[in-house]
mmCIF file with all atom_site columns, C-alpha atoms in Angstrom:
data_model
loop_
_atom_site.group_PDB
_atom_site.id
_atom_site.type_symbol
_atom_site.label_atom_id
_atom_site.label_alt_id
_atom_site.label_comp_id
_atom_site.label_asym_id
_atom_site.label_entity_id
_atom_site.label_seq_id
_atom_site.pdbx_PDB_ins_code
_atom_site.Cartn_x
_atom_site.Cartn_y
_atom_site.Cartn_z
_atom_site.occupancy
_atom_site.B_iso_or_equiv
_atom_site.pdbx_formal_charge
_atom_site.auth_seq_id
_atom_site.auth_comp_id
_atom_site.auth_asym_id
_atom_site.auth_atom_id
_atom_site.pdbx_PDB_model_num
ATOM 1   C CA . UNK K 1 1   ? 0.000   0.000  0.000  1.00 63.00 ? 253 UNK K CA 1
ATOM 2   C CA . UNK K 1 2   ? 1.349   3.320  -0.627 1.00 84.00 ? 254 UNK K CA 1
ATOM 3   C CA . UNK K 1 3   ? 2.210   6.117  1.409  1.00 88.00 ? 255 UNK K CA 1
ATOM 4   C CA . UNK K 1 4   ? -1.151  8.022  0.103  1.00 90.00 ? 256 UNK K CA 1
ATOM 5   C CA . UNK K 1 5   ? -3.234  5.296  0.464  1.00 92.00 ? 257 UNK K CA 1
ATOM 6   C CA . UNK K 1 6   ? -2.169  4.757  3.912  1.00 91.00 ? 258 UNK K CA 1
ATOM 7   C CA . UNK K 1 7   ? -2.556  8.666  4.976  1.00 92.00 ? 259 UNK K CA 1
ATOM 8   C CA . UNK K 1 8   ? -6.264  8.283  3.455  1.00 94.00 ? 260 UNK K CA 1
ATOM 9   C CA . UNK K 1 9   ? -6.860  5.439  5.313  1.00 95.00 ? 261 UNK K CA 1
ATOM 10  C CA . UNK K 1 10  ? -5.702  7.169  8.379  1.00 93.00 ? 262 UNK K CA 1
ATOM 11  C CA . UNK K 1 11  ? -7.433  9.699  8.102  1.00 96.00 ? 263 UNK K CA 1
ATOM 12  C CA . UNK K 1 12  ? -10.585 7.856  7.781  1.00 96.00 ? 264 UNK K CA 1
ATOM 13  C CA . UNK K 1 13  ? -9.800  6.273  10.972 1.00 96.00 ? 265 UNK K CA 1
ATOM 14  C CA . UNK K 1 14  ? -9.832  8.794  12.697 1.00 97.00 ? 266 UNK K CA 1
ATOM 15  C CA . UNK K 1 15  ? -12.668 10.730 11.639 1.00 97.00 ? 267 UNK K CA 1
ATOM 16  C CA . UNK K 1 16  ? -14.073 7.650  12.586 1.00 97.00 ? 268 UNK K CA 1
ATOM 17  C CA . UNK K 1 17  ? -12.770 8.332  15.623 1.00 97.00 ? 269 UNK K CA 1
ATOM 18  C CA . UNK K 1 18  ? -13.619 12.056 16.114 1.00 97.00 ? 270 UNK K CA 1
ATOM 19  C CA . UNK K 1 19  ? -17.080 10.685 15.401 1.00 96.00 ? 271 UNK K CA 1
ATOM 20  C CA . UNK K 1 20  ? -17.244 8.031  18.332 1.00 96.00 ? 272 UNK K CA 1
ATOM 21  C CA . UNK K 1 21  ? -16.473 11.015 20.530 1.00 96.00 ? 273 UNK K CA 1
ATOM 22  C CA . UNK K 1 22  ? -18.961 13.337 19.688 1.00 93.00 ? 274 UNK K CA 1
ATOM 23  C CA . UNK K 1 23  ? -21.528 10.542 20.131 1.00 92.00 ? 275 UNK K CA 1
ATOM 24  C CA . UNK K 1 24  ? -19.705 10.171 23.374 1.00 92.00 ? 276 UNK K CA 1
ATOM 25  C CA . UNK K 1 25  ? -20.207 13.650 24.209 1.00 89.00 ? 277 UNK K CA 1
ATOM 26  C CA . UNK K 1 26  ? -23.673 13.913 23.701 1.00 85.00 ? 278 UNK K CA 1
ATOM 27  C CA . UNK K 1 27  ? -24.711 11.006 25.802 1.00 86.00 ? 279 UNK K CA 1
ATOM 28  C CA . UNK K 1 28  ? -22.977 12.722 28.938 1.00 83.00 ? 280 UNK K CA 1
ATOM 29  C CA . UNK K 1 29  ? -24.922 14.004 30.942 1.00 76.00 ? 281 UNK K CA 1
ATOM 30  C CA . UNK K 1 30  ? -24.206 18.352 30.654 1.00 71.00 ? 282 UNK K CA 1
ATOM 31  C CA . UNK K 1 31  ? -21.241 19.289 33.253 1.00 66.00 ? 283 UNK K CA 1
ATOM 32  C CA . UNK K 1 32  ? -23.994 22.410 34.070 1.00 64.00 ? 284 UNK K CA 1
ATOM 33  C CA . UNK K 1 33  ? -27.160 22.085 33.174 1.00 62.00 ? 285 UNK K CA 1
ATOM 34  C CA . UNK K 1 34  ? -27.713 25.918 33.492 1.00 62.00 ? 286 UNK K CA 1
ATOM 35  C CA . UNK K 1 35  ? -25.936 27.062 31.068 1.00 65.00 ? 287 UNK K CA 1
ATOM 36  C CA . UNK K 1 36  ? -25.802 25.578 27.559 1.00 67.00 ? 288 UNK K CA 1
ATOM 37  C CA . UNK K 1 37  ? -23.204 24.690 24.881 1.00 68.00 ? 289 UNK K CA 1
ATOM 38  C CA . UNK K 1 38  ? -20.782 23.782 27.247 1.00 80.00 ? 290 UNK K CA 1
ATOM 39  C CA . UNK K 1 39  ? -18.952 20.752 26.109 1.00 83.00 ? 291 UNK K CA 1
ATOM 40  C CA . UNK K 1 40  ? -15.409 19.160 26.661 1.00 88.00 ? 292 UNK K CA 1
ATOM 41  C CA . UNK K 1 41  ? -14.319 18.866 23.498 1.00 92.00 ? 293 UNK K CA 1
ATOM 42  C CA . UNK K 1 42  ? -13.587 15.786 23.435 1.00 95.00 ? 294 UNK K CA 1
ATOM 43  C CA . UNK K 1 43  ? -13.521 15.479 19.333 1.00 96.00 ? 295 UNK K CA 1
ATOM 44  C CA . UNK K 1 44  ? -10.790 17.710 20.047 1.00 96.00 ? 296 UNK K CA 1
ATOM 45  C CA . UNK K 1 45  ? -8.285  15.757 20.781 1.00 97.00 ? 297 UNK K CA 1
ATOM 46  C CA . UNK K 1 46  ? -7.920  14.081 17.664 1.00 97.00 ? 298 UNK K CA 1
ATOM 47  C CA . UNK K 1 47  ? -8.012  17.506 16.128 1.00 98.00 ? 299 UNK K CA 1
ATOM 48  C CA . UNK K 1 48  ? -5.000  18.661 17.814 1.00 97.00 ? 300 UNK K CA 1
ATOM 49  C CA . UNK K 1 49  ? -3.643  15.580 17.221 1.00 97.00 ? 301 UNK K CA 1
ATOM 50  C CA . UNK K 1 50  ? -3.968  16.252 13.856 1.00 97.00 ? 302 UNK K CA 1
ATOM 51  C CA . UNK K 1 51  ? -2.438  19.496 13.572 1.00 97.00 ? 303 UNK K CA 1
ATOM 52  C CA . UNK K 1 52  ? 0.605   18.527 15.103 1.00 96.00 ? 304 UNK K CA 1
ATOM 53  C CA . UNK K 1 53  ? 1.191   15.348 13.650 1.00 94.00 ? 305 UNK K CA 1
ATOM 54  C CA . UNK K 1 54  ? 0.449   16.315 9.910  1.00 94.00 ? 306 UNK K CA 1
ATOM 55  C CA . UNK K 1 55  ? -0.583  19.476 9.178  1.00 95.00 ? 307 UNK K CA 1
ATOM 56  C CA . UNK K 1 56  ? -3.696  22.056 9.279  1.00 97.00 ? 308 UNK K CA 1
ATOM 57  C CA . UNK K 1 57  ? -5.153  21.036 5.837  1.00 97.00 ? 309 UNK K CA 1
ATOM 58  C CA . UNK K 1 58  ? -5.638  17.182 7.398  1.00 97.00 ? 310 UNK K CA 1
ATOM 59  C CA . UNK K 1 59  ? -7.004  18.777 10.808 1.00 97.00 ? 311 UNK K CA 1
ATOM 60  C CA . UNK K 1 60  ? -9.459  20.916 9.325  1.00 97.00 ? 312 UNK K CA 1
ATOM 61  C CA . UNK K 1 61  ? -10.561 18.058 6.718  1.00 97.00 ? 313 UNK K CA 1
ATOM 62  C CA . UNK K 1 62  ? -11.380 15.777 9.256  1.00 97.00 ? 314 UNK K CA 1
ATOM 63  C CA . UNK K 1 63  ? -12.931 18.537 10.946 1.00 97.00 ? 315 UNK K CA 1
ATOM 64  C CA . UNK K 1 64  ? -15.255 19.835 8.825  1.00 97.00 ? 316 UNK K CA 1
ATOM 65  C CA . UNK K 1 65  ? -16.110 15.856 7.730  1.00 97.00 ? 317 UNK K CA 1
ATOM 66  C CA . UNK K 1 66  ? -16.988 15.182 11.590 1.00 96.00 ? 318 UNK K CA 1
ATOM 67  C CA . UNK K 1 67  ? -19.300 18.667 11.944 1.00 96.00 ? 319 UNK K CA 1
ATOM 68  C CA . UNK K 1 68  ? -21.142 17.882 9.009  1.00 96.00 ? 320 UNK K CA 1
ATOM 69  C CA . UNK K 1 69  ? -21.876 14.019 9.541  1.00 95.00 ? 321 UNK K CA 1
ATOM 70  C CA . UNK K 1 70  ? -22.807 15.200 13.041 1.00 93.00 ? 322 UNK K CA 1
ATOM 71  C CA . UNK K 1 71  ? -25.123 17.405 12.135 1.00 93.00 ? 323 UNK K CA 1
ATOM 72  C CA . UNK K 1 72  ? -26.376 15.197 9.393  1.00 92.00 ? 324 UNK K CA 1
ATOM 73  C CA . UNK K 1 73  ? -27.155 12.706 12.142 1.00 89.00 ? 325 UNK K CA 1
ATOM 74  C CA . UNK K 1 74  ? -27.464 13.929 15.478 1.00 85.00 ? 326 UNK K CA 1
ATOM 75  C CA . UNK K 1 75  ? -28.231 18.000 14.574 1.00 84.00 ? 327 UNK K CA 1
ATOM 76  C CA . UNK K 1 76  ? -29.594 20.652 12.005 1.00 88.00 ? 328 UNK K CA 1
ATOM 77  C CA . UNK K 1 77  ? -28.873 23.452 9.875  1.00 90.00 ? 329 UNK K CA 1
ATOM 78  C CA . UNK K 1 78  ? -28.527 25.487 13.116 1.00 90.00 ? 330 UNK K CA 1
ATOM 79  C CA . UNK K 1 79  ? -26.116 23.362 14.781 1.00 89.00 ? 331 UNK K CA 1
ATOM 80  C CA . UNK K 1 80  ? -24.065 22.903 11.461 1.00 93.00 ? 332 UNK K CA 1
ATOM 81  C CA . UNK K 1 81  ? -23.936 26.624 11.338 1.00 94.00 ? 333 UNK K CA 1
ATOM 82  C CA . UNK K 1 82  ? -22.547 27.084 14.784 1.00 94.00 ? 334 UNK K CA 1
ATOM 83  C CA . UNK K 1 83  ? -20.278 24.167 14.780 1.00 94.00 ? 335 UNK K CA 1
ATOM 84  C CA . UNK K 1 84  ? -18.732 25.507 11.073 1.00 96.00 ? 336 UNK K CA 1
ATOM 85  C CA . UNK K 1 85  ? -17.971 28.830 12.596 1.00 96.00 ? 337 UNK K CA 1
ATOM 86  C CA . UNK K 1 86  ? -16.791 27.632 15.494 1.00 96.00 ? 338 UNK K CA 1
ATOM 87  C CA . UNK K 1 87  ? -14.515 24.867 13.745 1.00 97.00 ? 339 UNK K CA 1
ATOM 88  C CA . UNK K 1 88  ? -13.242 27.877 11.294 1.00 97.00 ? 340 UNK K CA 1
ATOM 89  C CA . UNK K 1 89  ? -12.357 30.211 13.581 1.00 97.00 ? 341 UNK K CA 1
ATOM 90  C CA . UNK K 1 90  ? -10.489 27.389 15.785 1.00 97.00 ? 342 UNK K CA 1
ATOM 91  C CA . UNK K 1 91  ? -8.602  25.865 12.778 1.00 98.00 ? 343 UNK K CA 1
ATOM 92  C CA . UNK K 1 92  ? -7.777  29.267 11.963 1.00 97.00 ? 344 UNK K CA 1
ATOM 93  C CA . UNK K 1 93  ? -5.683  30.583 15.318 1.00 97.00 ? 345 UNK K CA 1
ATOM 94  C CA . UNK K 1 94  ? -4.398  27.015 15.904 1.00 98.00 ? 346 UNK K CA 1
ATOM 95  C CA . UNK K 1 95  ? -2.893  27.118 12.826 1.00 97.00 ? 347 UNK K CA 1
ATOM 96  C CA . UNK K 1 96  ? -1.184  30.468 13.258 1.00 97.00 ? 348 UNK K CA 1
ATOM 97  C CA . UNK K 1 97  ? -0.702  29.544 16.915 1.00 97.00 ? 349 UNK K CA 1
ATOM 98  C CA . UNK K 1 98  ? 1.525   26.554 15.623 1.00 96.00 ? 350 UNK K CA 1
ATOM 99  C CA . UNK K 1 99  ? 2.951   28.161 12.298 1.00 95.00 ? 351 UNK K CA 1
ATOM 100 C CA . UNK K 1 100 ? 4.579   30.961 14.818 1.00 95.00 ? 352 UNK K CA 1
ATOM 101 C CA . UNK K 1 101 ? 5.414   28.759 17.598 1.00 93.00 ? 353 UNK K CA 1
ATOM 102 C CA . UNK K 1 102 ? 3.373   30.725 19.979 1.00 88.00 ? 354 UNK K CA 1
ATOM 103 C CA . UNK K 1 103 ? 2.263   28.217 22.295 1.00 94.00 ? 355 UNK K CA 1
ATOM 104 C CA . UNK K 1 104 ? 3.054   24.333 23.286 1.00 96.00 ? 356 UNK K CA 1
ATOM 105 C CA . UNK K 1 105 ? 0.080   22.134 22.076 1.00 97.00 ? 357 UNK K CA 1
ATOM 106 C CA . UNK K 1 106 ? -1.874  22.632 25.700 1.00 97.00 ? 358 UNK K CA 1
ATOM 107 C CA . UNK K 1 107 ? -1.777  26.752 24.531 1.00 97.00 ? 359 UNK K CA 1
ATOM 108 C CA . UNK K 1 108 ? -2.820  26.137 21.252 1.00 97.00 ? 360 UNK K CA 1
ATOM 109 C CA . UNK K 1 109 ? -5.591  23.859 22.229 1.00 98.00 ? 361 UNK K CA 1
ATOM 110 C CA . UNK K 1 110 ? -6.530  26.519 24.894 1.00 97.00 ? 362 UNK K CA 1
ATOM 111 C CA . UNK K 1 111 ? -7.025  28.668 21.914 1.00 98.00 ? 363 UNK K CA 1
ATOM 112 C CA . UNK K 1 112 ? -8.310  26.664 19.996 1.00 97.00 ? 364 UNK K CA 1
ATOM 113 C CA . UNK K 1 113 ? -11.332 26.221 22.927 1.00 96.00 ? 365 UNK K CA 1
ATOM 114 C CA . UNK K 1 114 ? -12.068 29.820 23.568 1.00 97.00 ? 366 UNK K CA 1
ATOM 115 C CA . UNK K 1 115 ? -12.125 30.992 19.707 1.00 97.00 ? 367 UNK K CA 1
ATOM 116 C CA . UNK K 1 116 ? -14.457 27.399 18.542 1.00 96.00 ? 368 UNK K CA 1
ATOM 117 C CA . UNK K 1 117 ? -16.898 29.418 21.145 1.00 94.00 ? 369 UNK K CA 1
ATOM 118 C CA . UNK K 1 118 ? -16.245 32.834 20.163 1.00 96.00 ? 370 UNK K CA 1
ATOM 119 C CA . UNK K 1 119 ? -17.027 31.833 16.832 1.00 96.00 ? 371 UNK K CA 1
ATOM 120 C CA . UNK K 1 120 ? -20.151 30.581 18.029 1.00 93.00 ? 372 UNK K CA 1
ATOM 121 C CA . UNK K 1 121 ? -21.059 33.202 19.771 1.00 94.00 ? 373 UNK K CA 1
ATOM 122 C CA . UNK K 1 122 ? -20.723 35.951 16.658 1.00 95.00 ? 374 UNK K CA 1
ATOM 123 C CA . UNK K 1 123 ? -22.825 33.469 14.816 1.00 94.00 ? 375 UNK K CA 1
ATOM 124 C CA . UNK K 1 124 ? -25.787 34.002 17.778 1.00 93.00 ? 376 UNK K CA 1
ATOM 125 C CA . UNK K 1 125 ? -25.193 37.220 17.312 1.00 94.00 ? 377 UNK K CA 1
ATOM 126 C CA . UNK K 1 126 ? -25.548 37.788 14.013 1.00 93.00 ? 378 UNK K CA 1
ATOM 127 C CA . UNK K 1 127 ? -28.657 35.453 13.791 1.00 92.00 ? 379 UNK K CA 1
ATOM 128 C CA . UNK K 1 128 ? -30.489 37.101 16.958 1.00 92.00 ? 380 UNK K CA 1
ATOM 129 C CA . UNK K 1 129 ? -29.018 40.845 16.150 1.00 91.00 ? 381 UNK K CA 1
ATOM 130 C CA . UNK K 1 130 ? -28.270 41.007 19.340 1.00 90.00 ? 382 UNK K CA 1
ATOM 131 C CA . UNK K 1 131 ? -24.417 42.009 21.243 1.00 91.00 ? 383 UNK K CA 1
ATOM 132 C CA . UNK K 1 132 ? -26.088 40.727 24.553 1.00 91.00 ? 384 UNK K CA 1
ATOM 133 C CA . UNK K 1 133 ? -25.293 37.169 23.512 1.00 88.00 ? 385 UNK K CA 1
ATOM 134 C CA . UNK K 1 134 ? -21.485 38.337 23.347 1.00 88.00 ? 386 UNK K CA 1
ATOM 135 C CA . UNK K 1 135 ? -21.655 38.817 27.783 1.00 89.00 ? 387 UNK K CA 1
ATOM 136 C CA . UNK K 1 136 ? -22.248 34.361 27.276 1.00 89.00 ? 388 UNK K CA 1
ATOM 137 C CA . UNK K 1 137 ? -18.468 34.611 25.961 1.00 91.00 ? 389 UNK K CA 1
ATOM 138 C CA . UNK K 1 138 ? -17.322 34.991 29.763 1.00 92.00 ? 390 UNK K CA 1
ATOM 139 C CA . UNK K 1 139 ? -18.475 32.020 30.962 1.00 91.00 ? 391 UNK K CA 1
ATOM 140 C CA . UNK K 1 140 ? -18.158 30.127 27.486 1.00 91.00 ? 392 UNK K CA 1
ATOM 141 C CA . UNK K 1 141 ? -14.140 31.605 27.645 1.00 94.00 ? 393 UNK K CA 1
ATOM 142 C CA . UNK K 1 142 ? -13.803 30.134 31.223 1.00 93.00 ? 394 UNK K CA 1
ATOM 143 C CA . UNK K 1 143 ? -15.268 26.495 30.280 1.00 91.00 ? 395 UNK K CA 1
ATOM 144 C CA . UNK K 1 144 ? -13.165 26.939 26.721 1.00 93.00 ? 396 UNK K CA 1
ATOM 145 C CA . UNK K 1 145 ? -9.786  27.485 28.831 1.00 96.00 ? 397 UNK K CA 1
ATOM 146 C CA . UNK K 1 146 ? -10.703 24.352 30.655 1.00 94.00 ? 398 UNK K CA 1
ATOM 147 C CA . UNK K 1 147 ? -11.505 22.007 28.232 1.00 94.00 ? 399 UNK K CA 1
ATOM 148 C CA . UNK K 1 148 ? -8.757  23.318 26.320 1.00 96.00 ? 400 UNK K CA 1
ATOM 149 C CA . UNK K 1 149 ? -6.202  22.649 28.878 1.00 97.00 ? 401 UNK K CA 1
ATOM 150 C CA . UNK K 1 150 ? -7.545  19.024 29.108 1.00 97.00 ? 402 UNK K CA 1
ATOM 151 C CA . UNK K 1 151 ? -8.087  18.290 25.093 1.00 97.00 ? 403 UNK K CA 1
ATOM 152 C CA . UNK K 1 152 ? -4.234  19.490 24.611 1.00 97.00 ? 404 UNK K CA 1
ATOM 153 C CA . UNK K 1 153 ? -3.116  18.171 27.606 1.00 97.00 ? 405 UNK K CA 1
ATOM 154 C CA . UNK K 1 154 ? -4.353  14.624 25.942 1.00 97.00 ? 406 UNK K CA 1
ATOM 155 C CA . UNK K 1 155 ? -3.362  15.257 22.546 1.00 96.00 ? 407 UNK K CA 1
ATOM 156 C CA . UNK K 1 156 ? 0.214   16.130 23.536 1.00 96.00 ? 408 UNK K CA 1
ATOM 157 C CA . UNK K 1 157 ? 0.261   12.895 25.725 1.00 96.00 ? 409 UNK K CA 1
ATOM 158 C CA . UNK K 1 158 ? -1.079  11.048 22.005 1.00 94.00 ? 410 UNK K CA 1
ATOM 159 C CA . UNK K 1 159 ? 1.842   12.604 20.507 1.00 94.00 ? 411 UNK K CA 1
ATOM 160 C CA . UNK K 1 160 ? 4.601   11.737 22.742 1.00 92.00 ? 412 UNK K CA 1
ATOM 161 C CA . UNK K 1 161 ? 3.354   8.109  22.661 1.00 90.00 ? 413 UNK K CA 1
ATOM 162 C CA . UNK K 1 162 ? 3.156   7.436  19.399 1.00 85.00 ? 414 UNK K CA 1
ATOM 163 C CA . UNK K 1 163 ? 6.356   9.147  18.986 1.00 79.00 ? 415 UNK K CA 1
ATOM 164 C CA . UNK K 1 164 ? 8.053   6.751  21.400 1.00 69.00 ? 416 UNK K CA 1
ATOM 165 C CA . UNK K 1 165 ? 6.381   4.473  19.764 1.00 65.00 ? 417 UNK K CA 1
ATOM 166 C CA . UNK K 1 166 ? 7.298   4.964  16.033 1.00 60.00 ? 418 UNK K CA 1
ATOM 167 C CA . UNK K 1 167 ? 10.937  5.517  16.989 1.00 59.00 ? 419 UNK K CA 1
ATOM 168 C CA . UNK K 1 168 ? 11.265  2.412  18.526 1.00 54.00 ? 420 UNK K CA 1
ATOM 169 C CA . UNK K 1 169 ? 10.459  0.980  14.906 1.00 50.00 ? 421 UNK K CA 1
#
């Protein structure tokens, strides 16, 4: 098999994989129930992964496959919307983030978390034509840090094992 096929194949995998985890997701039960959207991110990881391992086109690619399968399944045109501009603006700054060397992959993942819900957030506002929505970004920048520290913080750990790993080959 050649080196393309095998990246394709790969890359399948783990969309597959990105896709187990949003199911995943959405069967936990909310972390607060009072205030919505807040999620862990746990597709995340393999996103990061992603980006570090082979490059931004392959991160957002597998990306933009999982949102729209998601939504295809599980959502609507509403949630495809937010989860697009979320995903853009996301991809986006943890591209530069990486391109620059800004942050380690915890930073860029942190990042990564806050802007996914920022870019929700100026899609809610643009669709309700309303700046009130933009106070939510507070909370939504607080639970973003978190989950960002915790999706990078398990990405990185994916990435120094299978770097152990493939070096020992």
């Amino acid at each position: 098999m050649n080196n393309k096929a095998k990246k394709v194949a790969l890359l399948g995998v783990l969309t597959s994989v990105a896709l187990v985890l949003s199911y995943l997701e959405s069967i936990i039960p909310p972390i607060w129930a009072a205030v919505p959207g807040i999620k862990m991110g746990l597709p995340n990881i393999v996103i990061i992964f992603l980006l570090y391992r082979f490059g931004v086109k392959e991160a957002a690619i597998v990306s933009f496959i999982r949102i729209f399968i998601v939504a295809l399944f599980f959502g609507n045109v509403m949630t495809l919307a937010y989860s697009v501009a979320g995903a853009l603006l996301s991809i986006v700054l943890m591209a530069i983030c990486k391109k620059i060397n800004a942050f380690s992959v915890v930073g860029t993942s942190i990042v990564g978390g806050v802007s996914h819900n920022a870019g929700q957030i100026i899609v809610a506002m643009f669709l309700f034509d309303t700046v009130q929505i933009g106070y939510y970004m507070i909370i939504l920048a607080i639970t973003g840090t978190i989950a960002g520290v915790f999706v990078g913080l398990a990405g990185a750990l994916l990435l120094k094992r299978l770097n152990k790993t493939h070096k020992k080959k």
